[in-house]
CSV table of C-alpha atoms in Angstrom, one decimal:
chain,number,residue,atom,x,y,z
D,3,MET,CA,18.2,8.2,-32.7
D,4,SER,CA,18.6,12.0,-32.9
D,5,GLY,CA,15.0,12.3,-34.7
D,6,ILE,CA,13.5,11.1,-31.5
D,7,THR,CA,11.6,13.9,-29.4
D,8,HIS,CA,11.5,14.2,-25.3
D,9,ASP,CA,7.6,14.4,-26.3
D,10,ALA,CA,8.5,10.2,-27.0
D,11,TYR,CA,8.9,9.6,-23.7
D,12,GLU,CA,6.4,11.4,-21.8
D,13,LEU,CA,4.1,9.2,-19.4
D,14,PRO,CA,0.5,8.6,-20.3
D,15,PRO,CA,-1.4,10.4,-18.0
D,16,ARG,CA,-2.1,8.7,-14.1
D,17,LYS,CA,-5.4,6.6,-14.1
D,18,LYS,CA,-7.3,7.2,-11.3
D,19,PRO,CA,-7.3,4.6,-8.6
D,20,LYS,CA,-10.2,2.7,-7.4
D,21,VAL,CA,-11.6,2.7,-4.2
D,22,SER,CA,-10.8,-1.6,-4.0
D,23,GLU,CA,-7.1,0.4,-4.8
D,24,LEU,CA,-6.9,3.3,-2.1
D,25,PRO,CA,-4.9,2.0,1.1
D,26,LEU,CA,-7.9,2.9,3.5
D,27,SER,CA,-8.4,1.3,6.6
D,28,SER,CA,-11.2,-0.6,8.2
D,29,ALA,CA,-13.7,1.9,8.9
D,30,GLN,CA,-12.7,4.1,6.1
D,31,ARG,CA,-13.7,1.4,3.8
D,32,ALA,CA,-17.2,0.9,5.4
D,33,SER,CA,-17.7,4.6,5.5
D,34,VAL,CA,-16.9,3.8,1.7
D,35,ASP,CA,-19.2,1.8,1.4
D,36,GLY,CA,-21.9,2.8,3.1
D,37,MET,CA,-22.3,6.1,1.1
D,38,LEU,CA,-22.4,4.1,-1.8
D,39,HIS,CA,-25.2,1.8,-0.5
D,40,THR,CA,-26.7,5.5,0.3
D,41,PHE,CA,-26.7,6.6,-2.8
D,42,LYS,CA,-27.9,3.3,-4.9
D,43,LYS,CA,-30.7,3.5,-2.8
D,44,LYS,CA,-31.9,7.0,-3.3
D,45,GLY,CA,-31.9,6.1,-7.3
D,46,GLU,CA,-28.9,8.1,-7.8
D,47,PHE,CA,-26.4,5.8,-9.0
D,48,ASP,CA,-29.9,5.0,-11.8
D,49,ALA,CA,-30.2,8.3,-12.2
D,50,LEU,CA,-26.6,9.0,-13.4
D,51,ARG,CA,-26.9,5.9,-15.7
D,52,LYS,CA,-30.2,7.2,-16.9
D,53,LYS,CA,-29.2,10.7,-18.2
D,54,THR,CA,-25.3,9.4,-19.6
D,55,PHE,CA,-26.7,6.5,-21.3
D,56,GLN,CA,-30.1,9.2,-22.7
D,57,GLN,CA,-27.4,11.6,-23.6
D,58,TYR,CA,-25.1,8.3,-25.7
D,59,ASN,CA,-28.2,7.0,-27.5
D,60,GLU,CA,-28.8,10.7,-28.8
D,61,SER,CA,-25.6,11.8,-29.7
D,62,ALA,CA,-23.8,10.8,-33.4
D,63,GLN,CA,-21.1,9.0,-31.7
D,64,ARG,CA,-23.8,6.2,-31.0
D,65,GLY,CA,-24.4,6.6,-34.6
D,66,MET,CA,-21.0,6.4,-35.8
D,67,PHE,CA,-20.3,3.6,-33.3
D,68,GLU,CA,-23.2,1.9,-34.7
D,69,ALA,CA,-22.0,1.8,-38.0
D,70,THR,CA,-18.5,0.7,-37.9
D,71,LEU,CA,-19.5,-2.4,-35.9
D,72,ARG,CA,-21.9,-2.9,-38.8
D,73,THR,CA,-18.7,-2.4,-40.9
D,74,PHE,CA,-16.7,-4.7,-39.3
D,75,THR,CA,-19.6,-7.3,-38.8
D,76,SER,CA,-19.4,-7.7,-43.0
D,77,THR,CA,-15.8,-7.8,-43.3
D,78,GLU,CA,-15.9,-10.2,-40.6
D,79,ILE,CA,-17.9,-12.5,-41.8
D,80,ASP,CA,-17.4,-12.1,-45.5
D,81,ARG,CA,-13.6,-13.4,-43.9
D,82,GLU,CA,-14.5,-16.5,-42.3
D,83,PRO,CA,-18.1,-17.3,-43.0
D,84,VAL,CA,-18.1,-21.0,-42.0
D,85,LYS,CA,-17.0,-19.8,-38.2
D,86,TYR,CA,-20.1,-17.8,-38.1
D,87,LEU,CA,-22.8,-18.5,-40.1
D,88,LYS,CA,-21.9,-22.5,-39.9
D,89,PRO,CA,-23.2,-25.1,-38.9
D,90,ASP,CA,-25.2,-23.3,-36.1
D,91,ARG,CA,-25.9,-19.7,-36.9
D,92,ARG,CA,-26.7,-18.5,-32.9
D,93,MET,CA,-22.7,-19.4,-32.1
D,94,GLY,CA,-21.9,-15.9,-34.5
D,95,ALA,CA,-23.1,-13.7,-32.5
D,96,PRO,CA,-21.0,-14.2,-28.8
D,97,LEU,CA,-18.1,-14.7,-31.7
D,98,LEU,CA,-18.3,-11.4,-33.4
D,99,GLU,CA,-18.5,-9.6,-30.0
D,100,GLY,CA,-15.6,-11.7,-28.7
D,101,ALA,CA,-13.4,-10.3,-32.7
D,102,ALA,CA,-15.4,-7.1,-32.1
D,103,ALA,CA,-14.0,-6.6,-28.6
D,104,ARG,CA,-10.1,-8.1,-29.3
D,105,ALA,CA,-10.5,-5.1,-32.7
D,106,ASN,CA,-11.1,-2.5,-30.0
D,107,VAL,CA,-13.9,-1.6,-32.0
D,108,TYR,CA,-15.8,-0.4,-28.4
D,109,MET,CA,-12.5,1.0,-26.9
D,110,GLN,CA,-14.0,4.4,-28.7
D,111,THR,CA,-17.8,4.1,-27.3
D,112,GLU,CA,-15.9,3.4,-23.9
D,113,LYS,CA,-14.7,6.8,-24.0
D,114,ASP,CA,-17.5,8.1,-24.9
D,115,VAL,CA,-19.5,6.5,-22.4
D,116,ASP,CA,-16.9,7.9,-20.0
D,117,ALA,CA,-16.8,11.0,-21.2
D,118,TYR,CA,-20.5,11.4,-20.3
D,119,ILE,CA,-20.3,9.7,-16.8
D,120,ASP,CA,-17.5,12.7,-16.0
D,121,GLN,CA,-20.6,15.6,-17.0
D,122,TYR,CA,-22.4,14.1,-14.2
D,123,LEU,CA,-20.0,13.3,-11.8
D,124,GLU,CA,-19.9,17.2,-9.9
D,125,THR,CA,-23.8,15.8,-9.2
D,126,ALA,CA,-22.8,12.7,-8.6
D,127,GLU,CA,-20.3,13.8,-5.6
D,128,ARG,CA,-22.3,16.9,-4.4
D,129,ALA,CA,-25.1,13.6,-3.7
D,130,LEU,CA,-22.7,12.0,-2.0
D,131,ARG,CA,-21.5,15.2,0.2
D,132,ARG,CA,-24.6,15.8,1.3
D,133,ILE,CA,-25.1,12.1,2.2
D,134,ARG,CA,-21.9,12.5,4.5
D,135,ARG,CA,-23.1,15.1,5.9
D,136,ASP,CA,-25.9,13.8,7.2
D,137,GLU,CA,-23.7,11.6,8.3
D,138,VAL,CA,-21.2,12.9,10.5
D,139,GLY,CA,-22.4,16.5,10.5
D,140,ASP,CA,-21.2,19.7,8.6
D,141,GLU,CA,-18.1,20.4,10.4
D,142,ALA,CA,-16.6,16.8,10.0
D,143,ALA,CA,-17.7,16.5,6.3
D,144,GLY,CA,-16.3,19.9,5.7
D,145,GLU,CA,-12.6,18.3,7.6
D,146,GLU,CA,-12.6,15.5,5.3
D,147,GLN,CA,-13.6,17.1,1.9
D,148,GLN,CA,-10.5,19.7,3.1
D,149,ARG,CA,-8.5,17.1,3.3
D,150,GLY,CA,-9.9,15.2,0.8
D,151,ASN,CA,-8.9,18.8,-1.6
D,152,LYS,CA,-5.4,18.8,-1.2
D,153,SER,CA,-2.9,18.2,-3.8
D,154,ASP,CA,-0.8,15.1,-4.7
D,155,GLU,CA,2.2,18.4,-3.7
D,156,ALA,CA,1.1,18.7,-0.8
D,157,TYR,CA,0.2,14.6,0.1
D,158,ALA,CA,3.9,14.1,-1.1
D,159,ALA,CA,5.3,17.0,1.3
D,160,GLU,CA,3.6,15.0,3.9
D,161,ALA,CA,4.4,11.6,2.9
D,162,GLU,CA,7.9,12.4,2.8
D,163,GLU,CA,8.2,14.5,6.3
D,164,ARG,CA,6.8,11.0,8.0
D,165,ARG,CA,9.0,9.2,6.2
D,166,LYS,CA,11.9,11.9,8.0
D,167,ALA,CA,10.2,11.6,11.3
D,168,ARG,CA,10.5,7.4,10.5
D,169,ALA,CA,13.5,7.2,9.7
D,170,LYS,CA,14.3,9.8,13.1
D,171,LYS,CA,12.8,7.3,15.3
D,172,ASN,CA,14.5,4.6,13.8
D,173,ALA,CA,17.5,6.4,13.8
D,174,GLU,CA,16.8,7.3,17.7
D,175,GLU,CA,16.0,3.4,18.9
D,176,GLU,CA,19.0,2.4,17.2
D,177,LYS,CA,20.7,4.5,19.0
D,178,ALA,CA,19.5,3.7,22.1
D,179,ARG,CA,19.7,0.4,21.4
D,180,ARG,CA,23.9,0.2,20.9
D,181,LYS,CA,24.0,2.5,23.9
D,182,GLN,CA,21.9,-0.4,25.8
D,183,GLU,CA,24.1,-3.3,24.1
D,184,ALA,CA,27.2,-1.3,24.9
D,185,GLN,CA,26.2,-0.8,28.8
D,186,GLU,CA,24.9,-4.8,29.1
D,187,ARG,CA,28.7,-6.1,27.5
D,188,LYS,CA,30.3,-3.3,29.8
D,189,LYS,CA,28.4,-4.8,32.5
D,190,LYS,CA,29.2,-8.6,31.3
D,191,GLU,CA,33.1,-6.8,31.3
D,192,LEU,CA,32.9,-6.1,34.4
D,193,GLU,CA,31.2,-8.5,36.1
D,194,ALA,CA,33.9,-11.3,34.6
D,195,LEU,CA,36.9,-8.9,36.1
D,196,LYS,CA,35.6,-8.9,39.1
D,197,LYS,CA,34.8,-13.2,39.2
D,198,LYS,CA,38.4,-13.2,38.4
D,199,GLN,CA,39.2,-11.1,41.1
D,200,GLU,CA,37.5,-13.0,43.2
D,201,GLU,CA,39.2,-16.4,41.6
D,202,LEU,CA,42.5,-14.4,42.1
D,203,MET,CA,41.9,-13.8,45.6
D,204,LYS,CA,40.9,-16.9,46.9
D,205,GLU,CA,44.2,-18.7,45.4
D,206,THR,CA,46.5,-15.6,47.2
D,207,GLU,CA,44.3,-16.9,50.7
D,208,LYS,CA,44.9,-20.5,49.5
D,209,LEU,CA,48.8,-20.6,48.8
D,210,GLN,CA,49.3,-18.3,51.9
D,211,ARG,CA,47.8,-21.2,54.3
D,212,GLU,CA,49.9,-23.3,52.8
D,213,GLN,CA,52.9,-21.5,53.0
D,214,LYS,CA,51.7,-20.6,56.8
D,215,ARG,CA,51.3,-24.9,57.3
D,216,ARG,CA,54.9,-25.2,55.5
D,217,ALA,CA,56.0,-23.1,57.7
D,218,GLU,CA,54.4,-24.3,60.9
D,219,ARG,CA,55.6,-28.2,60.0
D,220,GLU,CA,59.5,-26.6,59.3
D,221,ALA,CA,59.5,-24.7,62.8
D,222,TRP,CA,58.1,-28.2,64.3
D,223,LYS,CA,60.5,-30.1,62.7
D,224,ALA,CA,63.2,-27.8,64.0
D,225,ALA,CA,61.9,-27.6,67.3
D,226,GLU,CA,61.6,-32.3,67.5
D,227,LYS,CA,65.4,-32.4,66.6
D,228,GLN,CA,66.2,-30.1,69.6
């Protein structure tokens, strides 16, 4: 274990989230969908795709991929000729394609294409921002861009501030709730005490009346004996 360096535990770079994975409101999602629709309608998406694949087709990476694919295909057919060539050769192509995918033959090609796409992202971003400015105006679009340019640290700091604010609000609400409960308990206790006092007074008055009647009867009996 002593030979393992700290670098062995480094996490892979965080993948950029897809639009569908972002916590957007319905209005924000509708705005994004609208921009993408306009972007495609203006032909920007097709232009980006054509430029990307044209650059890839003219690159050395395509030749390397084709050579790798031919080698893999030949090896697979030699290894299992019955599977790929009999009884129906038309089934061989999709079977080989699936085998190549499982063997990650396309992985490097996907990375190469992604790299070419990244080269045109700045152009695509400018086109999308033009579309957004046309929709909401320069000032609103500028404010959105400024918010979007915040660093992860800035967003984390804002999230922490919101968390603290929520915690403070929850604590205040809990304090108010406990105070309200204490007041209600005290009110009920006072009402119960008042009720007991009233019952005691009624009982006392009843005893006093009975004592008075008893005294009157005894006095009347004493008067009769005389």
